[in-house]
Amino acid sequence: QEGNVGGETSGETLIELDGFPPRGTPRETEQYIGRAIDKKLDSAEKEKIQELRHDALGVRIALASSQFFLPGGTKIRTSALRSLDKIAEILKETDKKIVIEGHTDNIPVASNALYESNWELASLRATSIVRYLTKYQQIDPKRISAISYADTRPLKSNDSAEGRSQNRRIEIYLILDER
């Protein structure tokens, strides 16, 4: 089968990727991860993934915080571990760096919470994912890190419950281009 880009024949043969694209573009890598998620996760497990997208440096797998943590909580729900295990299988197919990002909405944490702000909440959630992936999935700690963005990088407006829900997330960012 010949490649067809923009209606023109490139003359190159398209090859189905059987494994992680070693030098794939962010778009190709996103497509591969999407196919792997479709293949490995059942419908209930896929619901825990909020979004899959790429940018110039890599691919982001956004996990819905409500599916992985209790409200205000920082311990991973037992019901989310199977999904996380299957995502880890995909991540282990490559040696690229992984950044776990914690994001929140703009609602302040409860006054009786164990932490002072959304910065700590997002950080503790991200580090919970890092600890799980390094301890139970044996992902090399040298290639994974955690970062907190709190409410500083919203995807949607925080003016509605749906928007706030979209903003409460953990993003697994697979870095393909380390500029």
mmCIF file of N, CA, C and O in Angstrom, residues 10-92:
data_model
loop_
_atom_site.group_PDB
_atom_site.id
_atom_site.type_symbol
_atom_site.label_atom_id
_atom_site.label_comp_id
_atom_site.label_asym_id
_atom_site.label_seq_id
_atom_site.Cartn_x
_atom_site.Cartn_y
_atom_site.Cartn_z
ATOM 1 N N SER A 10 3.089 9.354 -2.215
ATOM 2 C CA SER A 10 4.479 9.624 -1.836
ATOM 3 C C SER A 10 5.417 8.533 -2.319
ATOM 4 O O SER A 10 6.620 8.726 -2.345
ATOM 5 N N GLY A 11 4.877 7.384 -2.657
ATOM 6 C CA GLY A 11 5.718 6.280 -3.090
ATOM 7 C C GLY A 11 6.281 5.475 -1.932
ATOM 8 O O GLY A 11 6.924 4.459 -2.135
ATOM 9 N N GLU A 12 6.051 5.925 -0.699
ATOM 10 C CA GLU A 12 6.545 5.182 0.460
ATOM 11 C C GLU A 12 5.489 4.186 0.898
ATOM 12 O O GLU A 12 4.298 4.427 0.800
ATOM 13 N N THR A 13 5.941 3.062 1.401
ATOM 14 C CA THR A 13 5.042 2.045 1.911
ATOM 15 C C THR A 13 4.711 2.347 3.359
ATOM 16 O O THR A 13 5.604 2.632 4.157
ATOM 17 N N LEU A 14 3.437 2.318 3.704
ATOM 18 C CA LEU A 14 3.034 2.506 5.090
ATOM 19 C C LEU A 14 3.133 1.168 5.805
ATOM 20 O O LEU A 14 2.623 0.165 5.324
ATOM 21 N N ILE A 15 3.775 1.189 6.951
ATOM 22 C CA ILE A 15 3.976 -0.030 7.723
ATOM 23 C C ILE A 15 3.231 0.112 9.044
ATOM 24 O O ILE A 15 3.386 1.114 9.736
ATOM 25 N N GLU A 16 2.424 -0.859 9.375
ATOM 26 C CA GLU A 16 1.712 -0.876 10.647
ATOM 27 C C GLU A 16 2.721 -1.030 11.773
ATOM 28 O O GLU A 16 3.576 -1.908 11.739
ATOM 29 N N LEU A 17 2.671 -0.151 12.750
ATOM 30 C CA LEU A 17 3.607 -0.237 13.865
ATOM 31 C C LEU A 17 3.182 -1.339 14.821
ATOM 32 O O LEU A 17 2.072 -1.341 15.320
ATOM 33 N N ASP A 18 4.100 -2.266 15.083
ATOM 34 C CA ASP A 18 3.826 -3.334 16.041
ATOM 35 C C ASP A 18 4.292 -2.965 17.435
ATOM 36 O O ASP A 18 3.885 -3.583 18.401
ATOM 37 N N GLY A 19 5.171 -2.000 17.537
ATOM 38 C CA GLY A 19 5.704 -1.585 18.828
ATOM 39 C C GLY A 19 5.753 -0.078 18.909
ATOM 40 O O GLY A 19 5.376 0.628 17.978
ATOM 41 N N PHE A 20 6.230 0.389 20.025
ATOM 42 C CA PHE A 20 6.324 1.820 20.268
ATOM 43 C C PHE A 20 7.207 2.458 19.204
ATOM 44 O O PHE A 20 8.292 1.973 18.936
ATOM 45 N N PRO A 21 6.766 3.553 18.568
ATOM 46 C CA PRO A 21 7.582 4.167 17.519
ATOM 47 C C PRO A 21 8.858 4.768 18.111
ATOM 48 O O PRO A 21 8.776 5.720 18.883
ATOM 49 N N PRO A 22 10.029 4.206 17.800
ATOM 50 C CA PRO A 22 11.264 4.639 18.452
ATOM 51 C C PRO A 22 11.608 6.102 18.197
ATOM 52 O O PRO A 22 12.125 6.782 19.071
ATOM 53 N N ARG A 23 11.343 6.599 17.005
ATOM 54 C CA ARG A 23 11.634 7.993 16.689
ATOM 55 C C ARG A 23 10.407 8.645 16.074
ATOM 56 O O ARG A 23 10.522 9.484 15.187
ATOM 57 N N GLY A 24 9.255 8.264 16.555
ATOM 58 C CA GLY A 24 8.018 8.790 15.990
ATOM 59 C C GLY A 24 7.784 10.236 16.379
ATOM 60 O O GLY A 24 8.278 10.728 17.383
ATOM 61 N N THR A 25 7.011 10.928 15.552
ATOM 62 C CA THR A 25 6.608 12.287 15.869
ATOM 63 C C THR A 25 5.604 12.233 17.022
ATOM 64 O O THR A 25 5.024 11.176 17.306
ATOM 65 N N PRO A 26 5.366 13.373 17.682
ATOM 66 C CA PRO A 26 4.332 13.369 18.720
ATOM 67 C C PRO A 26 2.979 12.866 18.217
ATOM 68 O O PRO A 26 2.298 12.119 18.916
ATOM 69 N N ARG A 27 2.593 13.229 16.992
ATOM 70 C CA ARG A 27 1.313 12.768 16.444
ATOM 71 C C ARG A 27 1.313 11.248 16.271
ATOM 72 O O ARG A 27 0.359 10.570 16.626
ATOM 73 N N GLU A 28 2.382 10.689 15.697
ATOM 74 C CA GLU A 28 2.477 9.235 15.506
ATOM 75 C C GLU A 28 2.460 8.511 16.851
ATOM 76 O O GLU A 28 1.808 7.477 16.997
ATOM 77 N N THR A 29 3.160 9.086 17.815
ATOM 78 C CA THR A 29 3.204 8.473 19.146
ATOM 79 C C THR A 29 1.835 8.537 19.804
ATOM 80 O O THR A 29 1.392 7.563 20.416
ATOM 81 N N GLU A 30 1.129 9.657 19.672
ATOM 82 C CA GLU A 30 -0.228 9.759 20.208
ATOM 83 C C GLU A 30 -1.130 8.710 19.572
ATOM 84 O O GLU A 30 -1.915 8.046 20.261
ATOM 85 N N GLN A 31 -1.023 8.539 18.255
ATOM 86 C CA GLN A 31 -1.839 7.543 17.566
ATOM 87 C C GLN A 31 -1.514 6.137 18.063
ATOM 88 O O GLN A 31 -2.419 5.326 18.279
ATOM 89 N N TYR A 32 -0.232 5.845 18.251
ATOM 90 C CA TYR A 32 0.155 4.526 18.758
ATOM 91 C C TYR A 32 -0.401 4.311 20.162
ATOM 92 O O TYR A 32 -0.992 3.266 20.448
ATOM 93 N N ILE A 33 -0.237 5.311 21.035
ATOM 94 C CA ILE A 33 -0.743 5.179 22.410
ATOM 95 C C ILE A 33 -2.261 5.020 22.389
ATOM 96 O O ILE A 33 -2.815 4.211 23.139
ATOM 97 N N GLY A 34 -2.952 5.761 21.523
ATOM 98 C CA GLY A 34 -4.406 5.623 21.402
ATOM 99 C C GLY A 34 -4.813 4.214 21.011
ATOM 100 O O GLY A 34 -5.748 3.635 21.583
ATOM 101 N N ARG A 35 -4.097 3.633 20.042
ATOM 102 C CA ARG A 35 -4.393 2.245 19.639
ATOM 103 C C ARG A 35 -4.093 1.282 20.784
ATOM 104 O O ARG A 35 -4.853 0.340 21.024
ATOM 105 N N ALA A 36 -2.994 1.513 21.500
ATOM 106 C CA ALA A 36 -2.636 0.630 22.610
ATOM 107 C C ALA A 36 -3.668 0.718 23.728
ATOM 108 O O ALA A 36 -4.054 -0.303 24.308
ATOM 109 N N ILE A 37 -4.159 1.920 24.019
ATOM 110 C CA ILE A 37 -5.206 2.090 25.034
ATOM 111 C C ILE A 37 -6.469 1.362 24.596
ATOM 112 O O ILE A 37 -7.090 0.651 25.386
ATOM 113 N N ASP A 38 -6.850 1.525 23.329
ATOM 114 C CA ASP A 38 -8.042 0.842 22.816
ATOM 115 C C ASP A 38 -7.909 -0.674 22.943
ATOM 116 O O ASP A 38 -8.888 -1.363 23.232
ATOM 117 N N LYS A 39 -6.720 -1.178 22.724
ATOM 118 C CA LYS A 39 -6.485 -2.620 22.757
ATOM 119 C C LYS A 39 -6.389 -3.174 24.183
ATOM 120 O O LYS A 39 -6.926 -4.227 24.480
ATOM 121 N N LYS A 40 -5.738 -2.442 25.082
ATOM 122 C CA LYS A 40 -5.437 -2.967 26.416
ATOM 123 C C LYS A 40 -6.507 -2.674 27.475
ATOM 124 O O LYS A 40 -6.660 -3.426 28.416
ATOM 125 N N LEU A 41 -7.219 -1.543 27.344
ATOM 126 C CA LEU A 41 -8.167 -1.139 28.375
ATOM 127 C C LEU A 41 -9.599 -1.434 27.947
ATOM 128 O O LEU A 41 -9.962 -1.227 26.793
ATOM 129 N N ASP A 42 -10.397 -1.916 28.895
ATOM 130 C CA ASP A 42 -11.818 -2.115 28.597
ATOM 131 C C ASP A 42 -12.541 -0.767 28.716
ATOM 132 O O ASP A 42 -11.943 0.237 29.098
ATOM 133 N N SER A 43 -13.821 -0.740 28.411
ATOM 134 C CA SER A 43 -14.549 0.528 28.360
ATOM 135 C C SER A 43 -14.576 1.238 29.717
ATOM 136 O O SER A 43 -14.452 2.469 29.774
ATOM 137 N N ALA A 44 -14.722 0.510 30.802
ATOM 138 C CA ALA A 44 -14.731 1.135 32.128
ATOM 139 C C ALA A 44 -13.372 1.739 32.455
ATOM 140 O O ALA A 44 -13.288 2.814 33.058
ATOM 141 N N GLU A 45 -12.301 1.070 32.049
ATOM 142 C CA GLU A 45 -10.947 1.589 32.298
ATOM 143 C C GLU A 45 -10.671 2.815 31.429
ATOM 144 O O GLU A 45 -10.033 3.766 31.875
ATOM 145 N N LYS A 46 -11.181 2.812 30.202
ATOM 146 C CA LYS A 46 -10.987 3.951 29.305
ATOM 147 C C LYS A 46 -11.683 5.200 29.826
ATOM 148 O O LYS A 46 -11.242 6.317 29.565
ATOM 149 N N GLU A 47 -12.779 5.034 30.574
ATOM 150 C CA GLU A 47 -13.504 6.180 31.127
ATOM 151 C C GLU A 47 -12.657 6.973 32.111
ATOM 152 O O GLU A 47 -12.923 8.136 32.358
ATOM 153 N N LYS A 48 -11.631 6.351 32.660
ATOM 154 C CA LYS A 48 -10.752 7.026 33.605
ATOM 155 C C LYS A 48 -9.774 7.963 32.899
ATOM 156 O O LYS A 48 -9.165 8.820 33.516
ATOM 157 N N ILE A 49 -9.651 7.789 31.589
ATOM 158 C CA ILE A 49 -8.789 8.664 30.801
ATOM 159 C C ILE A 49 -9.641 9.800 30.251
ATOM 160 O O ILE A 49 -10.609 9.584 29.533
ATOM 161 N N GLN A 50 -9.278 10.996 30.616
ATOM 162 C CA GLN A 50 -10.042 12.179 30.226
ATOM 163 C C GLN A 50 -9.726 12.588 28.797
ATOM 164 O O GLN A 50 -10.617 12.994 28.055
ATOM 165 N N GLU A 51 -8.446 12.503 28.414
ATOM 166 C CA GLU A 51 -8.054 12.998 27.099
ATOM 167 C C GLU A 51 -6.665 12.466 26.749
ATOM 168 O O GLU A 51 -5.837 12.219 27.622
ATOM 169 N N LEU A 52 -6.423 12.322 25.463
ATOM 170 C CA LEU A 52 -5.108 11.976 24.928
ATOM 171 C C LEU A 52 -4.802 13.031 23.878
ATOM 172 O O LEU A 52 -5.600 13.254 22.971
ATOM 173 N N ARG A 53 -3.659 13.729 24.026
ATOM 174 C CA ARG A 53 -3.312 14.765 23.053
ATOM 175 C C ARG A 53 -1.799 14.903 22.957
ATOM 176 O O ARG A 53 -1.078 14.437 23.834
ATOM 177 N N HIS A 54 -1.342 15.546 21.897
ATOM 178 C CA HIS A 54 0.093 15.772 21.738
ATOM 179 C C HIS A 54 0.376 17.259 21.546
ATOM 180 O O HIS A 54 -0.519 18.035 21.206
ATOM 181 N N ASP A 55 1.623 17.623 21.809
ATOM 182 C CA ASP A 55 2.097 18.967 21.501
ATOM 183 C C ASP A 55 3.478 18.815 20.868
ATOM 184 O O ASP A 55 3.870 17.696 20.508
ATOM 185 N N ALA A 56 4.212 19.890 20.733
ATOM 186 C CA ALA A 56 5.491 19.852 20.019
ATOM 187 C C ALA A 56 6.537 18.962 20.704
ATOM 188 O O ALA A 56 7.433 18.441 20.046
ATOM 189 N N LEU A 57 6.418 18.775 22.014
ATOM 190 C CA LEU A 57 7.442 18.024 22.746
ATOM 191 C C LEU A 57 7.059 16.597 23.104
ATOM 192 O O LEU A 57 7.927 15.795 23.444
ATOM 193 N N GLY A 58 5.770 16.274 23.084
ATOM 194 C CA GLY A 58 5.405 14.928 23.490
ATOM 195 C C GLY A 58 3.912 14.667 23.492
ATOM 196 O O GLY A 58 3.136 15.366 22.842
ATOM 197 N N VAL A 59 3.546 13.650 24.280
ATOM 198 C CA VAL A 59 2.158 13.177 24.335
ATOM 199 C C VAL A 59 1.669 13.217 25.775
ATOM 200 O O VAL A 59 2.398 12.840 26.696
ATOM 201 N N ARG A 60 0.434 13.673 25.945
ATOM 202 C CA ARG A 60 -0.175 13.771 27.278
ATOM 203 C C ARG A 60 -1.362 12.816 27.382
ATOM 204 O O ARG A 60 -2.229 12.819 26.518
ATOM 205 N N ILE A 61 -1.354 12.044 28.457
ATOM 206 C CA ILE A 61 -2.493 11.212 28.805
ATOM 207 C C ILE A 61 -3.104 11.863 30.044
ATOM 208 O O ILE A 61 -2.499 11.839 31.123
ATOM 209 N N ALA A 62 -4.264 12.491 29.889
ATOM 210 C CA ALA A 62 -4.916 13.179 31.004
ATOM 211 C C ALA A 62 -5.842 12.201 31.718
ATOM 212 O O ALA A 62 -6.726 11.608 31.094
ATOM 213 N N LEU A 63 -5.620 12.035 33.001
ATOM 214 C CA LEU A 63 -6.439 11.151 33.831
ATOM 215 C C LEU A 63 -7.405 11.998 34.642
ATOM 216 O O LEU A 63 -7.000 13.001 35.240
ATOM 217 N N ALA A 64 -8.655 11.622 34.690
ATOM 218 C CA ALA A 64 -9.657 12.351 35.460
ATOM 219 C C ALA A 64 -9.391 12.124 36.945
ATOM 220 O O ALA A 64 -9.445 10.994 37.429
ATOM 221 N N SER A 65 -9.115 13.196 37.670
ATOM 222 C CA SER A 65 -8.801 13.071 39.101
ATOM 223 C C SER A 65 -9.903 12.360 39.868
ATOM 224 O O SER A 65 -9.627 11.585 40.777
ATOM 225 N N SER A 66 -11.159 12.618 39.498
ATOM 226 C CA SER A 66 -12.275 12.000 40.221
ATOM 227 C C SER A 66 -12.255 10.479 40.105
ATOM 228 O O SER A 66 -12.803 9.779 40.958
ATOM 229 N N GLN A 67 -11.650 9.952 39.055
ATOM 230 C CA GLN A 67 -11.565 8.505 38.863
ATOM 231 C C GLN A 67 -10.382 7.892 39.623
ATOM 232 O O GLN A 67 -10.368 6.693 39.871
ATOM 233 N N PHE A 68 -9.402 8.705 39.975
ATOM 234 C CA PHE A 68 -8.185 8.202 40.609
ATOM 235 C C PHE A 68 -8.067 8.575 42.080
ATOM 236 O O PHE A 68 -7.335 7.920 42.825
ATOM 237 N N PHE A 69 -8.779 9.627 42.519
ATOM 238 C CA PHE A 69 -8.668 10.106 43.902
ATOM 239 C C PHE A 69 -10.043 10.503 44.427
ATOM 240 O O PHE A 69 -10.890 10.983 43.670
ATOM 241 N N LEU A 70 -10.245 10.327 45.726
ATOM 242 C CA LEU A 70 -11.441 10.859 46.372
ATOM 243 C C LEU A 70 -11.335 12.381 46.380
ATOM 244 O O LEU A 70 -10.218 12.918 46.318
ATOM 245 N N PRO A 71 -12.461 13.096 46.494
ATOM 246 C CA PRO A 71 -12.379 14.563 46.551
ATOM 247 C C PRO A 71 -11.447 15.011 47.690
ATOM 248 O O PRO A 71 -11.593 14.579 48.834
ATOM 249 N N GLY A 72 -10.466 15.818 47.341
ATOM 250 C CA GLY A 72 -9.500 16.296 48.330
ATOM 251 C C GLY A 72 -8.472 15.251 48.749
ATOM 252 O O GLY A 72 -7.594 15.535 49.549
ATOM 253 N N GLY A 73 -8.573 14.045 48.197
ATOM 254 C CA GLY A 73 -7.682 12.964 48.606
ATOM 255 C C GLY A 73 -6.418 12.877 47.765
ATOM 256 O O GLY A 73 -6.342 13.417 46.660
ATOM 257 N N THR A 74 -5.438 12.167 48.308
ATOM 258 C CA THR A 74 -4.158 12.028 47.624
ATOM 259 C C THR A 74 -3.729 10.571 47.453
ATOM 260 O O THR A 74 -2.684 10.310 46.864
ATOM 261 N N LYS A 75 -4.514 9.644 47.957
ATOM 262 C CA LYS A 75 -4.209 8.220 47.784
ATOM 263 C C LYS A 75 -4.975 7.691 46.565
ATOM 264 O O LYS A 75 -6.161 7.966 46.412
ATOM 265 N N ILE A 76 -4.288 6.928 45.739
ATOM 266 C CA ILE A 76 -4.909 6.416 44.511
ATOM 267 C C ILE A 76 -6.008 5.419 44.881
ATOM 268 O O ILE A 76 -5.800 4.528 45.710
ATOM 269 N N ARG A 77 -7.162 5.572 44.259
ATOM 270 C CA ARG A 77 -8.272 4.635 44.489
ATOM 271 C C ARG A 77 -7.881 3.240 44.003
ATOM 272 O O ARG A 77 -7.304 3.090 42.917
ATOM 273 N N THR A 78 -8.237 2.239 44.757
ATOM 274 C CA THR A 78 -7.976 0.857 44.370
ATOM 275 C C THR A 78 -8.620 0.551 43.021
ATOM 276 O O THR A 78 -8.039 -0.154 42.198
ATOM 277 N N SER A 79 -9.796 1.110 42.781
ATOM 278 C CA SER A 79 -10.515 0.849 41.531
ATOM 279 C C SER A 79 -9.798 1.410 40.305
ATOM 280 O O SER A 79 -10.118 1.034 39.179
ATOM 281 N N ALA A 80 -8.828 2.297 40.497
ATOM 282 C CA ALA A 80 -8.099 2.900 39.377
ATOM 283 C C ALA A 80 -6.792 2.174 39.060
ATOM 284 O O ALA A 80 -6.178 2.434 38.033
ATOM 285 N N LEU A 81 -6.382 1.266 39.922
ATOM 286 C CA LEU A 81 -5.066 0.650 39.757
ATOM 287 C C LEU A 81 -4.943 -0.178 38.481
ATOM 288 O O LEU A 81 -3.890 -0.169 37.840
ATOM 289 N N ARG A 82 -6.004 -0.877 38.096
ATOM 290 C CA ARG A 82 -5.928 -1.683 36.866
ATOM 291 C C ARG A 82 -5.686 -0.813 35.642
ATOM 292 O O ARG A 82 -4.880 -1.146 34.773
ATOM 293 N N SER A 83 -6.367 0.318 35.588
ATOM 294 C CA SER A 83 -6.150 1.254 34.478
ATOM 295 C C SER A 83 -4.725 1.779 34.496
ATOM 296 O O SER A 83 -4.062 1.841 33.456
ATOM 297 N N LEU A 84 -4.241 2.151 35.666
ATOM 298 C CA LEU A 84 -2.885 2.672 35.790
ATOM 299 C C LEU A 84 -1.853 1.609 35.420
ATOM 300 O O LEU A 84 -0.854 1.909 34.755
ATOM 301 N N ASP A 85 -2.107 0.372 35.808
ATOM 302 C CA ASP A 85 -1.203 -0.725 35.438
ATOM 303 C C ASP A 85 -1.115 -0.885 33.917
ATOM 304 O O ASP A 85 -0.036 -1.094 33.369
ATOM 305 N N LYS A 86 -2.245 -0.782 33.256
ATOM 306 C CA LYS A 86 -2.254 -0.955 31.797
ATOM 307 C C LYS A 86 -1.603 0.234 31.088
ATOM 308 O O LYS A 86 -0.925 0.061 30.077
ATOM 309 N N ILE A 87 -1.774 1.430 31.626
ATOM 310 C CA ILE A 87 -1.078 2.596 31.081
ATOM 311 C C ILE A 87 0.428 2.425 31.296
ATOM 312 O O ILE A 87 1.224 2.737 30.402
ATOM 313 N N ALA A 88 0.811 1.905 32.450
ATOM 314 C CA ALA A 88 2.235 1.671 32.733
ATOM 315 C C ALA A 88 2.847 0.684 31.738
ATOM 316 O O ALA A 88 4.003 0.849 31.332
ATOM 317 N N GLU A 89 2.085 -0.322 31.339
ATOM 318 C CA GLU A 89 2.579 -1.272 30.335
ATOM 319 C C GLU A 89 2.984 -0.534 29.061
ATOM 320 O O GLU A 89 4.010 -0.844 28.454
ATOM 321 N N ILE A 90 2.180 0.430 28.672
ATOM 322 C CA ILE A 90 2.470 1.218 27.460
ATOM 323 C C ILE A 90 3.713 2.072 27.692
ATOM 324 O O ILE A 90 4.603 2.137 26.841
ATOM 325 N N LEU A 91 3.792 2.722 28.854
ATOM 326 C CA LEU A 91 4.931 3.581 29.163
ATOM 327 C C LEU A 91 6.246 2.803 29.218
ATOM 328 O O LEU A 91 7.307 3.345 28.890
ATOM 329 N N LYS A 92 6.167 1.543 29.613
ATOM 330 C CA LYS A 92 7.382 0.723 29.722
ATOM 331 C C LYS A 92 7.912 0.280 28.361
ATOM 332 O O LYS A 92 9.011 -0.245 28.280
#
